[in-house]
Amino acid sequence: MTSEAPEEEFSIHWIRDVTEEVLKRNAAVYLISTGKSPSGSIHIGIMREIIIADVIKREILRTGNDARTMFVVDDYDPVRSFPPSVSLNLEDWVGIPYSEVVDEFGCCSSYGAHFANELIETFEAFGVNPEIIWTSKMNETPEMEDAVRICLKHTEVIRDIMIEYVANDFNEEQKEQYIESMKNWYPASVVCPKCGHLQAGAKGAITPNRITSYNPESDLVSFECHACGHSDEATLDKLRVKLVWRVDWPAKWHVLNVTCEPAGKDHSVKGGSYDTGLEVSRRVFDWPGPVKVPYEWVRIGGRDMSTSEGIVFTPRVWLSIAPPELYRYLLLKTDLTRAINIQPERIPDMIDEYERFERVYYGVEEANEIRRELAQLVYPLCLSGDLSPEYIPKLPFKFATVISQLADILGHEATLEKCEQALKKQYGLEKVPQEAKALIEPRLERALYWVREYGSERDRIEITEEVPQDVLSTLTDPDREFLAKVVEILRLEDQDEDSLQSAIFEAARGVGIKDRRAFVVIYRILISRKSGPRLAPFINTLGRGWVADRIASVL
Ligand SMILES: [Zn+2]
Ligand SMILES: [Zn+2]
């Protein structure tokens, strides 16, 4: 339990810095918002934002102030493209809000609801409980209609802001073109009452159904639909209108009264949509807008994830191989300016690291003063459930990866029994507490799933019903002599692992077989491979009787 794998440095100042910044707003209730467009399966990167918001909330609550979190589902956004996993015909749905696209899986009210729910269903496990806001519903409220009206009345100001921010790094020619194109531009589009489209054309060649004129006195809006050619005029309250992204965001901040919103680097880059939104907040909505908290992305195996390209590692996939607390831990200890790179094949090492950290918190593992203080600060924020007053021993994940693969041979009850024995031995327990027992089965499930999906050849153990013929043909006479002795040893009364291991080697030497060869011979018979987990513990896990019978079957 003292093995010190190299651990990355902690960088947790961001927690205090961000919380202090947010508290300066002196709000009655601090609202921390997050959001995502449900364009397909949402990858785990979004959980960075949602957990940052949750951590800020927990820290504010700790100061005795009131705080809430929100998750805004942008299901009023129109379809631009479908990820490869979706089989709907893009031409049928492009330009239509996600909230009005059919759920091809048949379980939810819409495409948007389906992919949002897939994410939302994991929130409890990750220890977050934001209020869910659906923009398709929010857009129908009088508050949002008022916000749209305010923006339309400020069209000139918004044009100036767009030119200032969007055309900022254009060359002279591009800039002139952009200014020209903005002359009759309005910051909103209309969902066509005839065909339901918000825009025409797919990604790269989109023409939105922009408002073509607005009269502030009569509140009359003109528009043209580029999907079906319909054009009309109506008062704002009779139409379904959506603001352009860079204006929609600050309008939502205004309506929801958002105090703080974290944002990934695509939005939070200097002069990007977040900064544009803050400028719109100041000059149109007459307030400073939320505290901007930029964060770097979460990468998977060194690659950026992308819903549209189908590079998706969802929170649900994470939960199938690792505890949610580990993800919170990785986030908490990493500065917001640094990317987090998840390497799924390293999950067992990361779990070991997190669980050492947990033991430091409970004082059941030695650590220096700095690490103890870190654990006091960070560990409670890692939890998705309640803080246990006492340490709950965890079955080592690496052991779980081995034994979970043997469950078919050992049987369910015997597997659990062996896990309990392992816990007792690891932590010197007389009896395994109920809370610890409850964690065994979920751990076995995760370990098995991890091995199957991400484990290396070395991690995988496959035991055939009978020893394969090609293994038998490799056995020499001295091998057989050696194996006969091993069967005798195994059928003797119990000995500890060290004695068992040395007895096996002595038997090998007795018949002139080298240690290395002895290993190979036994592993081949057990798992048809030249190597495997440490021999004596592995034999004990499989059961000495079972191993003795297996070896005897080849003699
Ligand atoms: Zn569904
Ligand atoms: Zn139309």
Coordinates of C-alpha atoms and ligand atoms in Angstrom, one line a residue:
M1 CA 0.0 0.0 0.0
T2 CA 3.0 2.3 0.1
S3 CA 4.0 2.0 -3.6
E4 CA 4.5 5.6 -4.7
A5 CA 3.7 5.9 -8.4
P6 CA 4.7 9.2 -9.8
E7 CA 1.8 11.6 -9.3
E8 CA 1.1 14.8 -11.1
E9 CA 1.3 18.0 -9.2
F10 CA -1.9 19.5 -7.9
S11 CA -3.0 22.9 -9.1
I12 CA -6.1 23.7 -7.1
H13 CA -5.8 27.5 -6.6
W14 CA -8.5 27.9 -9.3
I15 CA -11.2 26.7 -6.9
R16 CA -10.5 29.5 -4.4
D17 CA -9.8 32.1 -7.1
V18 CA -13.0 31.5 -9.0
T19 CA -15.2 31.4 -6.0
E20 CA -13.8 34.7 -4.7
E21 CA -14.4 36.3 -8.0
V22 CA -18.0 35.1 -8.1
L23 CA -18.7 36.1 -4.5
K24 CA -17.7 39.7 -5.5
R25 CA -21.0 39.9 -7.3
N26 CA -22.9 40.1 -4.0
A27 CA -25.9 38.2 -5.3
A28 CA -28.9 37.1 -3.2
V29 CA -28.7 33.8 -5.0
Y30 CA -25.6 32.9 -7.0
L31 CA -26.6 31.2 -10.3
I32 CA -23.9 29.2 -12.1
S33 CA -25.0 28.2 -15.5
T34 CA -23.7 25.6 -18.0
G35 CA -25.1 24.5 -21.4
K36 CA -24.9 22.4 -24.4
S37 CA -26.5 21.8 -27.8
P38 CA -27.8 18.2 -28.0
S39 CA -26.5 17.6 -31.5
G40 CA -25.7 14.0 -30.8
S41 CA -24.2 11.9 -28.0
I42 CA -22.5 14.4 -25.7
H43 CA -19.0 13.6 -24.7
I44 CA -17.5 13.7 -21.3
G45 CA -15.8 17.1 -21.9
I46 CA -19.1 18.8 -20.9
M47 CA -18.8 17.3 -17.4
R48 CA -15.8 19.4 -16.8
E49 CA -18.0 22.5 -17.1
I50 CA -20.8 21.0 -15.1
I51 CA -18.5 19.9 -12.3
I52 CA -16.7 23.3 -12.2
A53 CA -20.1 24.8 -11.7
D54 CA -21.0 22.3 -9.0
V55 CA -17.7 23.0 -7.2
I56 CA -18.3 26.7 -7.3
K57 CA -21.8 26.1 -5.9
R58 CA -20.5 23.9 -3.1
E59 CA -17.8 26.4 -2.1
I60 CA -20.3 29.3 -2.1
L61 CA -22.8 27.3 0.0
R62 CA -19.9 26.6 2.4
T63 CA -19.6 30.4 3.0
G64 CA -23.2 30.5 4.1
N65 CA -24.5 32.1 0.9
D66 CA -27.2 30.7 -1.5
A67 CA -26.2 29.2 -4.8
R68 CA -27.8 27.1 -7.6
T69 CA -26.6 25.5 -10.8
M70 CA -28.4 25.2 -14.1
F71 CA -27.9 23.2 -17.2
V72 CA -29.3 24.8 -20.3
V73 CA -30.1 22.4 -23.1
D74 CA -30.0 24.3 -26.4
D75 CA -32.6 22.1 -28.1
Y76 CA -33.9 25.2 -30.0
D77 CA -30.8 25.1 -32.0
P78 CA -31.3 23.9 -35.6
V79 CA -29.8 20.8 -37.0
R80 CA -26.6 21.5 -39.0
S81 CA -25.3 18.0 -39.4
F82 CA -25.8 14.5 -37.9
P83 CA -23.1 12.5 -36.3
P84 CA -22.2 9.2 -38.0
S85 CA -24.2 7.1 -35.4
V86 CA -27.5 8.7 -36.4
S87 CA -29.4 7.1 -39.3
L88 CA -31.9 9.9 -39.9
N89 CA -31.8 11.5 -43.4
L90 CA -30.1 14.9 -43.0
E91 CA -32.0 16.5 -45.8
D92 CA -35.3 15.8 -44.1
W93 CA -34.3 17.6 -40.9
V94 CA -31.5 20.1 -41.5
G95 CA -32.5 23.6 -40.3
I96 CA -35.2 22.3 -37.9
P97 CA -34.7 22.8 -34.1
Y98 CA -33.5 19.6 -32.3
S99 CA -36.7 19.8 -30.2
E100 CA -38.8 19.1 -33.3
V101 CA -36.7 16.3 -34.8
V102 CA -38.0 12.8 -34.2
D103 CA -36.2 10.6 -31.7
E104 CA -35.2 7.6 -33.9
F105 CA -34.7 5.5 -30.8
G106 CA -38.3 6.0 -29.9
C107 CA -37.8 6.6 -26.2
C108 CA -37.9 10.5 -25.9
S109 CA -40.1 13.3 -27.1
S110 CA -37.4 14.5 -29.6
Y111 CA -33.9 14.0 -30.9
G112 CA -32.8 16.9 -28.7
A113 CA -34.4 15.3 -25.6
H114 CA -32.9 12.0 -26.4
F115 CA -29.3 13.1 -26.4
A116 CA -29.8 15.5 -23.5
N117 CA -31.4 12.8 -21.4
E118 CA -28.5 10.4 -22.2
L119 CA -26.3 13.0 -20.4
I120 CA -28.7 14.1 -17.7
E121 CA -29.2 10.5 -16.6
T122 CA -25.6 10.4 -15.4
F123 CA -25.8 13.6 -13.4
E124 CA -26.7 11.9 -10.1
A125 CA -23.8 9.5 -10.3
F126 CA -21.4 12.4 -10.9
G127 CA -22.8 14.2 -7.9
V128 CA -24.4 17.2 -9.7
N129 CA -28.0 18.3 -9.8
P130 CA -28.4 21.4 -11.9
E131 CA -31.8 22.7 -12.8
I132 CA -32.5 21.7 -16.4
I133 CA -33.6 24.5 -18.7
W134 CA -34.8 23.6 -22.2
T135 CA -34.4 26.5 -24.6
S136 CA -37.3 25.2 -26.8
K137 CA -39.5 25.9 -23.8
M138 CA -37.7 29.0 -22.6
N139 CA -38.1 30.6 -26.0
E140 CA -41.9 30.4 -25.6
T141 CA -41.8 32.5 -22.4
P142 CA -42.8 36.2 -22.2
E143 CA -39.4 36.9 -20.6
M144 CA -37.5 35.6 -23.6
E145 CA -39.9 37.4 -26.0
D146 CA -39.1 40.6 -24.1
A147 CA -35.4 39.9 -24.4
V148 CA -35.7 39.4 -28.2
R149 CA -37.6 42.6 -28.4
I150 CA -34.9 44.5 -26.5
C151 CA -32.3 43.0 -29.0
L152 CA -34.3 44.0 -32.1
K153 CA -34.7 47.5 -30.7
H154 CA -30.9 47.6 -30.3
T155 CA -30.1 46.2 -33.7
E156 CA -27.8 49.1 -34.6
V157 CA -25.8 48.7 -31.4
I158 CA -25.6 44.9 -32.0
R159 CA -24.4 45.4 -35.6
D160 CA -21.6 47.6 -34.3
I161 CA -20.6 45.0 -31.7
M162 CA -20.7 42.2 -34.3
I163 CA -18.5 44.2 -36.7
E164 CA -16.1 45.0 -33.8
Y165 CA -15.8 41.4 -32.6
V166 CA -16.5 39.2 -35.6
A167 CA -14.6 41.2 -38.2
N168 CA -11.8 41.9 -35.8
D169 CA -9.1 39.8 -37.5
F170 CA -10.5 40.2 -41.1
N171 CA -8.4 41.9 -43.7
E172 CA -9.6 45.2 -45.1
E173 CA -11.5 43.6 -48.0
Q174 CA -13.2 41.0 -45.9
K175 CA -14.1 43.7 -43.4
E176 CA -15.7 45.9 -46.0
Q177 CA -17.7 42.9 -47.3
Y178 CA -18.8 42.1 -43.8
I179 CA -19.9 45.6 -43.0
E180 CA -21.8 45.7 -46.3
S181 CA -23.6 42.4 -45.4
M182 CA -24.5 43.8 -42.0
K183 CA -26.4 46.8 -43.4
N184 CA -29.8 45.2 -43.4
W185 CA -28.9 42.5 -40.9
Y186 CA -31.1 41.7 -37.8
P187 CA -29.9 39.6 -34.9
A188 CA -32.7 37.0 -35.1
S189 CA -34.3 34.4 -37.4
V190 CA -37.8 33.0 -37.6
V191 CA -39.0 29.4 -37.5
C192 CA -41.1 29.3 -40.6
P193 CA -44.8 28.9 -39.7
K194 CA -45.3 26.9 -43.0
C195 CA -42.4 24.5 -43.0
G196 CA -40.8 24.6 -39.5
H197 CA -37.3 25.5 -40.7
L198 CA -35.1 28.0 -39.0
Q199 CA -32.6 28.0 -41.8
A200 CA -31.8 26.4 -45.2
G201 CA -28.7 24.5 -46.3
A202 CA -26.4 22.2 -44.3
K203 CA -23.1 22.9 -42.5
G204 CA -20.9 25.2 -44.5
A205 CA -23.7 26.6 -46.7
I206 CA -26.4 27.8 -44.3
T207 CA -28.9 30.6 -45.1
P208 CA -30.9 31.5 -42.0
N209 CA -34.4 32.8 -42.2
R210 CA -33.3 36.2 -40.9
I211 CA -35.7 38.9 -40.0
T212 CA -35.7 41.4 -42.9
S213 CA -37.2 44.3 -41.0
Y214 CA -38.5 45.3 -37.6
N215 CA -40.8 48.2 -36.6
P216 CA -40.3 49.1 -32.9
E217 CA -43.6 51.1 -32.8
S218 CA -45.9 48.4 -34.2
D219 CA -43.7 45.4 -33.1
L220 CA -44.1 44.1 -36.7
V221 CA -41.5 41.6 -38.0
S222 CA -40.9 40.7 -41.6
F223 CA -39.1 37.5 -42.6
E224 CA -38.4 35.3 -45.5
C225 CA -38.0 31.5 -45.4
H226 CA -35.1 30.2 -47.5
A227 CA -36.3 26.6 -47.2
C228 CA -39.8 26.9 -48.7
G229 CA -39.8 30.5 -50.0
H230 CA -42.6 31.6 -47.7
S231 CA -42.4 35.3 -46.6
D232 CA -44.7 37.2 -44.3
E233 CA -45.1 39.9 -41.7
A234 CA -46.5 39.5 -38.2
T235 CA -46.1 41.0 -34.7
L236 CA -43.3 39.5 -32.6
D237 CA -45.7 37.7 -30.2
K238 CA -47.2 35.7 -33.1
L239 CA -43.8 34.3 -34.3
R240 CA -41.3 31.9 -33.1
V241 CA -38.0 33.8 -33.2
K242 CA -34.5 32.7 -32.3
L243 CA -31.6 35.1 -31.7
V244 CA -28.3 34.5 -33.4
W245 CA -25.9 32.6 -31.2
R246 CA -23.7 35.5 -30.1
V247 CA -26.8 37.4 -29.0
D248 CA -28.9 34.5 -27.8
W249 CA -26.3 33.6 -25.1
P250 CA -26.3 37.1 -23.4
A251 CA -30.2 37.2 -23.8
K252 CA -30.3 33.9 -21.8
W253 CA -27.9 35.3 -19.2
H254 CA -30.2 38.3 -18.8
V255 CA -33.4 36.3 -18.5
L256 CA -32.0 33.7 -16.1
N257 CA -29.9 36.3 -14.2
V258 CA -26.7 34.2 -14.5
T259 CA -23.9 35.1 -12.1
C260 CA -21.3 32.9 -13.5
E261 CA -20.8 30.6 -16.5
P262 CA -17.8 28.4 -17.3
A263 CA -17.0 28.0 -21.0
G264 CA -14.6 25.9 -23.1
K265 CA -11.8 27.5 -25.0
D266 CA -13.8 27.5 -28.3
H267 CA -16.2 30.0 -26.8
S268 CA -14.0 31.7 -24.2
V269 CA -11.1 32.7 -26.5
K270 CA -10.4 36.4 -26.5
G271 CA -12.8 38.3 -28.7
G272 CA -14.9 35.1 -29.1
S273 CA -18.6 34.5 -28.5
Y274 CA -18.3 34.9 -24.7
D275 CA -16.6 38.3 -25.0
T276 CA -19.2 39.4 -27.6
G277 CA -21.9 38.3 -25.2
L278 CA -20.4 40.3 -22.4
E279 CA -20.3 43.4 -24.7
V280 CA -24.0 42.8 -25.6
S281 CA -24.8 42.4 -21.9
R282 CA -23.2 45.8 -21.1
R283 CA -24.5 47.8 -24.1
V284 CA -27.9 46.1 -24.7
F285 CA -29.0 44.7 -21.3
D286 CA -27.2 47.2 -19.2
W287 CA -25.4 45.0 -16.8
P288 CA -21.9 43.4 -16.7
G289 CA -23.1 39.8 -17.5
P290 CA -21.7 36.7 -15.7
V291 CA -18.3 36.0 -14.4
K292 CA -16.4 34.3 -17.3
V293 CA -14.6 31.1 -16.3
P294 CA -12.6 29.7 -19.2
Y295 CA -11.4 26.2 -19.1
E296 CA -9.4 23.9 -21.4
W297 CA -10.8 20.8 -23.0
V298 CA -10.9 17.2 -21.9
R299 CA -9.1 15.0 -24.5
I300 CA -9.3 11.3 -24.9
G301 CA -6.2 9.3 -25.7
G302 CA -4.5 12.5 -26.9
R303 CA -7.3 13.5 -29.2
D304 CA -9.9 16.2 -29.1
M305 CA -13.4 14.8 -28.9
S306 CA -16.0 15.9 -31.4
T307 CA -19.7 15.0 -31.5
S308 CA -19.9 15.7 -35.2
E309 CA -17.0 13.5 -36.1
G310 CA -18.2 10.7 -33.9
I311 CA -15.2 10.8 -31.5
V312 CA -17.3 10.4 -28.5
F313 CA -16.4 9.1 -25.0
T314 CA -19.6 9.8 -23.0
P315 CA -20.0 10.2 -19.2
R316 CA -21.9 6.8 -19.4
V317 CA -18.9 5.1 -20.8
W318 CA -16.8 6.6 -18.0
L319 CA -19.2 5.2 -15.4
S320 CA -19.0 1.7 -17.0
I321 CA -15.2 1.6 -16.3
A322 CA -14.4 4.0 -13.5
P323 CA -15.9 5.6 -10.4
P324 CA -17.3 9.1 -11.0
E325 CA -15.2 10.4 -8.0
L326 CA -12.1 9.7 -10.0
Y327 CA -13.3 12.1 -12.8
R328 CA -14.1 14.8 -10.3
Y329 CA -10.7 14.3 -8.7
L330 CA -8.9 14.7 -12.1
L331 CA -10.8 17.9 -12.7
L332 CA -10.3 19.3 -9.3
K333 CA -6.5 18.9 -9.2
T334 CA -6.0 20.3 -12.7
D335 CA -5.7 24.0 -13.3
L336 CA -8.4 25.3 -15.7
T337 CA -5.8 26.4 -18.2
R338 CA -4.6 22.9 -18.6
A339 CA -6.1 20.2 -20.8
I340 CA -7.1 16.9 -19.2
N341 CA -6.1 13.9 -21.2
I342 CA -7.9 10.7 -20.3
Q343 CA -6.1 7.6 -21.3
P344 CA -8.6 4.8 -20.7
E345 CA -5.8 2.2 -20.6
R346 CA -4.4 3.9 -17.5
I347 CA -7.7 3.8 -15.6
P348 CA -6.5 1.1 -13.1
D349 CA -3.4 3.2 -12.2
M350 CA -5.5 6.4 -11.9
I351 CA -7.9 4.5 -9.6
D352 CA -5.0 3.4 -7.4
E353 CA -3.7 7.0 -7.2
Y354 CA -7.2 8.3 -6.3
E355 CA -7.7 5.7 -3.6
R356 CA -4.3 6.4 -2.1
F357 CA -5.4 10.0 -1.9
E358 CA -8.6 8.9 -0.2
R359 CA -6.7 6.9 2.4
V360 CA -4.6 10.0 3.1
Y361 CA -7.7 12.0 3.8
Y362 CA -8.8 9.3 6.3
G363 CA -5.4 9.1 7.8
V364 CA -5.0 5.4 7.0
E365 CA -2.1 6.0 4.7
E366 CA 1.1 8.0 5.6
A367 CA 1.7 11.2 3.8
N368 CA 3.5 14.5 4.3
E369 CA 1.8 17.6 5.7
I370 CA 1.1 19.1 2.2
R371 CA -0.6 16.1 0.9
R372 CA -2.7 15.8 4.0
E373 CA -3.9 19.4 3.7
L374 CA -4.6 18.9 0.0
A375 CA -6.7 15.8 0.8
Q376 CA -8.7 17.8 3.5
L377 CA -9.5 20.4 0.9
V378 CA -10.1 18.4 -2.2
Y379 CA -11.4 15.0 -1.1
P380 CA -14.8 16.1 0.1
L381 CA -15.3 17.9 -3.3
C382 CA -14.5 14.7 -5.2
L383 CA -17.5 12.9 -3.7
S384 CA -20.7 12.5 -5.5
G385 CA -22.5 11.2 -2.4
D386 CA -22.2 11.9 1.3
L387 CA -18.9 12.0 3.1
S388 CA -18.5 8.8 5.1
P389 CA -17.3 9.4 8.7
E390 CA -15.0 6.4 8.4
Y391 CA -12.8 5.0 5.6
I392 CA -14.6 2.3 3.6
P393 CA -12.0 -0.2 2.3
K394 CA -12.0 -0.7 -1.5
L395 CA -11.2 -3.9 -3.3
P396 CA -8.0 -3.1 -5.3
F397 CA -9.1 -2.4 -8.9
K398 CA -6.2 -4.4 -10.4
F399 CA -7.2 -7.5 -8.3
A400 CA -10.8 -6.9 -9.5
T401 CA -9.7 -7.0 -13.2
V402 CA -8.2 -10.5 -12.6
I403 CA -10.9 -12.0 -10.5
S404 CA -13.8 -10.6 -12.5
Q405 CA -12.6 -12.6 -15.4
L406 CA -12.6 -15.8 -13.4
A407 CA -16.2 -15.4 -12.1
D408 CA -17.5 -17.9 -14.6
I409 CA -15.2 -20.6 -13.4
L410 CA -15.4 -19.8 -9.7
G411 CA -19.1 -19.1 -9.5
H412 CA -20.7 -15.9 -8.2
E413 CA -20.7 -16.7 -4.5
A414 CA -17.1 -18.0 -4.5
T415 CA -16.0 -14.9 -6.4
L416 CA -17.5 -12.5 -3.8
E417 CA -16.1 -14.7 -1.0
K418 CA -12.6 -14.4 -2.5
C419 CA -13.0 -10.6 -2.8
E420 CA -13.9 -10.4 0.8
Q421 CA -10.8 -12.5 1.7
A422 CA -8.7 -10.1 -0.4
L423 CA -10.1 -7.1 1.4
K424 CA -9.5 -8.7 4.8
K425 CA -5.9 -9.5 3.9
Q426 CA -5.2 -6.1 2.3
Y427 CA -6.5 -4.0 5.2
G428 CA -6.0 -6.5 8.1
L429 CA -9.8 -6.7 8.8
E430 CA -11.5 -9.3 10.9
K431 CA -14.8 -8.7 9.2
V432 CA -15.7 -6.8 6.0
P433 CA -18.1 -3.9 6.8
Q434 CA -21.4 -3.8 5.0
E435 CA -20.5 -0.6 3.2
A436 CA -17.4 -2.2 1.8
K437 CA -19.3 -5.3 0.7
A438 CA -21.8 -3.1 -1.2
L439 CA -18.9 -1.7 -3.3
I440 CA -17.6 -5.1 -4.4
E441 CA -20.1 -6.0 -7.2
P442 CA -20.0 -2.6 -8.9
R443 CA -16.2 -2.7 -8.8
L444 CA -16.2 -6.2 -10.4
E445 CA -18.5 -5.0 -13.2
R446 CA -16.4 -2.0 -14.0
A447 CA -13.2 -3.9 -13.9
L448 CA -14.5 -6.6 -16.2
Y449 CA -15.9 -4.0 -18.6
W450 CA -12.5 -2.1 -18.5
V451 CA -10.5 -5.3 -19.3
R452 CA -12.8 -6.2 -22.2
E453 CA -12.8 -2.7 -23.8
Y454 CA -9.5 -1.2 -22.8
G455 CA -7.3 -3.8 -21.2
S456 CA -4.2 -5.0 -23.0
E457 CA -3.4 -8.5 -24.1
R458 CA -1.6 -8.9 -20.8
D459 CA -4.6 -7.9 -18.8
R460 CA -6.9 -10.4 -20.5
I461 CA -7.3 -13.9 -19.0
E462 CA -9.2 -16.5 -20.9
I463 CA -9.6 -20.0 -19.5
T464 CA -10.6 -22.7 -21.9
E465 CA -12.7 -25.5 -20.7
E466 CA -10.0 -28.0 -21.5
V467 CA -6.3 -27.5 -21.9
P468 CA -5.8 -27.0 -25.7
Q469 CA -4.1 -29.7 -27.8
D470 CA -1.4 -27.3 -29.0
V471 CA -0.4 -26.7 -25.3
L472 CA -0.2 -30.4 -24.6
S473 CA 2.1 -31.0 -27.5
T474 CA 4.7 -28.6 -26.0
L475 CA 5.1 -30.6 -22.8
T476 CA 8.3 -32.6 -22.4
D477 CA 8.9 -35.5 -20.1
P478 CA 10.7 -33.4 -17.4
D479 CA 7.7 -30.9 -17.7
R480 CA 5.3 -33.7 -16.9
E481 CA 7.5 -34.9 -14.0
F482 CA 7.5 -31.4 -12.6
L483 CA 3.8 -31.0 -13.0
A484 CA 3.1 -34.2 -11.2
K485 CA 5.0 -32.8 -8.2
V486 CA 3.1 -29.5 -8.4
V487 CA -0.2 -31.4 -8.2
E488 CA 1.2 -33.1 -5.0
I489 CA 2.2 -29.8 -3.5
L490 CA -1.2 -28.3 -4.3
R491 CA -3.0 -31.2 -2.6
L492 CA -1.0 -30.8 0.5
E493 CA -2.5 -28.8 3.3
D494 CA -2.6 -25.0 2.9
Q495 CA 0.6 -23.0 2.9
D496 CA 1.1 -19.3 2.5
E497 CA 1.8 -17.8 -0.8
D498 CA 5.5 -17.4 -0.4
S499 CA 5.9 -21.1 0.7
L500 CA 3.8 -22.2 -2.2
Q501 CA 5.8 -20.2 -4.7
S502 CA 9.1 -21.6 -3.4
A503 CA 7.8 -25.2 -3.2
I504 CA 6.9 -24.9 -6.9
F505 CA 10.3 -23.6 -7.9
E506 CA 12.1 -26.3 -5.8
A507 CA 10.0 -28.9 -7.6
A508 CA 11.2 -27.5 -10.9
R509 CA 14.8 -27.4 -10.0
G510 CA 14.5 -31.0 -8.7
V511 CA 13.8 -32.2 -12.2
G512 CA 16.2 -29.8 -13.9
I513 CA 13.8 -27.2 -15.2
K514 CA 14.6 -23.5 -15.0
D515 CA 12.3 -21.0 -13.1
R516 CA 11.3 -19.3 -16.3
R517 CA 10.3 -22.6 -18.0
A518 CA 8.3 -23.6 -14.9
F519 CA 6.3 -20.4 -15.2
V520 CA 5.6 -20.9 -18.8
V521 CA 4.5 -24.5 -18.4
I522 CA 2.0 -23.7 -15.7
Y523 CA 0.6 -20.5 -17.3
R524 CA 0.1 -22.4 -20.6
I525 CA -2.0 -25.0 -18.9
L526 CA -4.0 -22.5 -16.9
I527 CA -4.6 -19.7 -19.4
S528 CA -2.9 -20.8 -22.7
R529 CA -0.3 -18.0 -22.4
K530 CA 3.4 -17.8 -21.4
S531 CA 2.8 -15.3 -18.6
G532 CA 0.1 -14.0 -16.3
P533 CA -0.7 -12.5 -12.9
R534 CA 1.7 -13.3 -10.0
L535 CA 1.6 -17.1 -9.8
A536 CA 0.9 -18.0 -6.1
P537 CA -1.9 -15.4 -5.6
F538 CA -3.3 -16.4 -8.9
I539 CA -3.4 -20.1 -8.0
N540 CA -5.1 -19.2 -4.7
T541 CA -7.6 -17.1 -6.5
L542 CA -8.5 -19.9 -8.9
G543 CA -8.5 -22.3 -5.9
R544 CA -5.8 -24.9 -5.3
G545 CA -8.1 -27.8 -5.8
W546 CA -9.2 -26.5 -9.2
V547 CA -5.6 -25.9 -10.3
A548 CA -4.5 -29.3 -9.2
D549 CA -7.4 -31.0 -11.1
R550 CA -6.5 -28.9 -14.2
I551 CA -2.9 -29.9 -14.1
A552 CA -3.7 -33.5 -13.3
S553 CA -5.9 -33.6 -16.5
V554 CA -2.9 -33.3 -18.7
L555 CA -0.8 -36.0 -17.0
Ligands
ZN1 ZN -34.7 8.7 -26.7
ZN2 ZN -40.6 27.7 -44.8

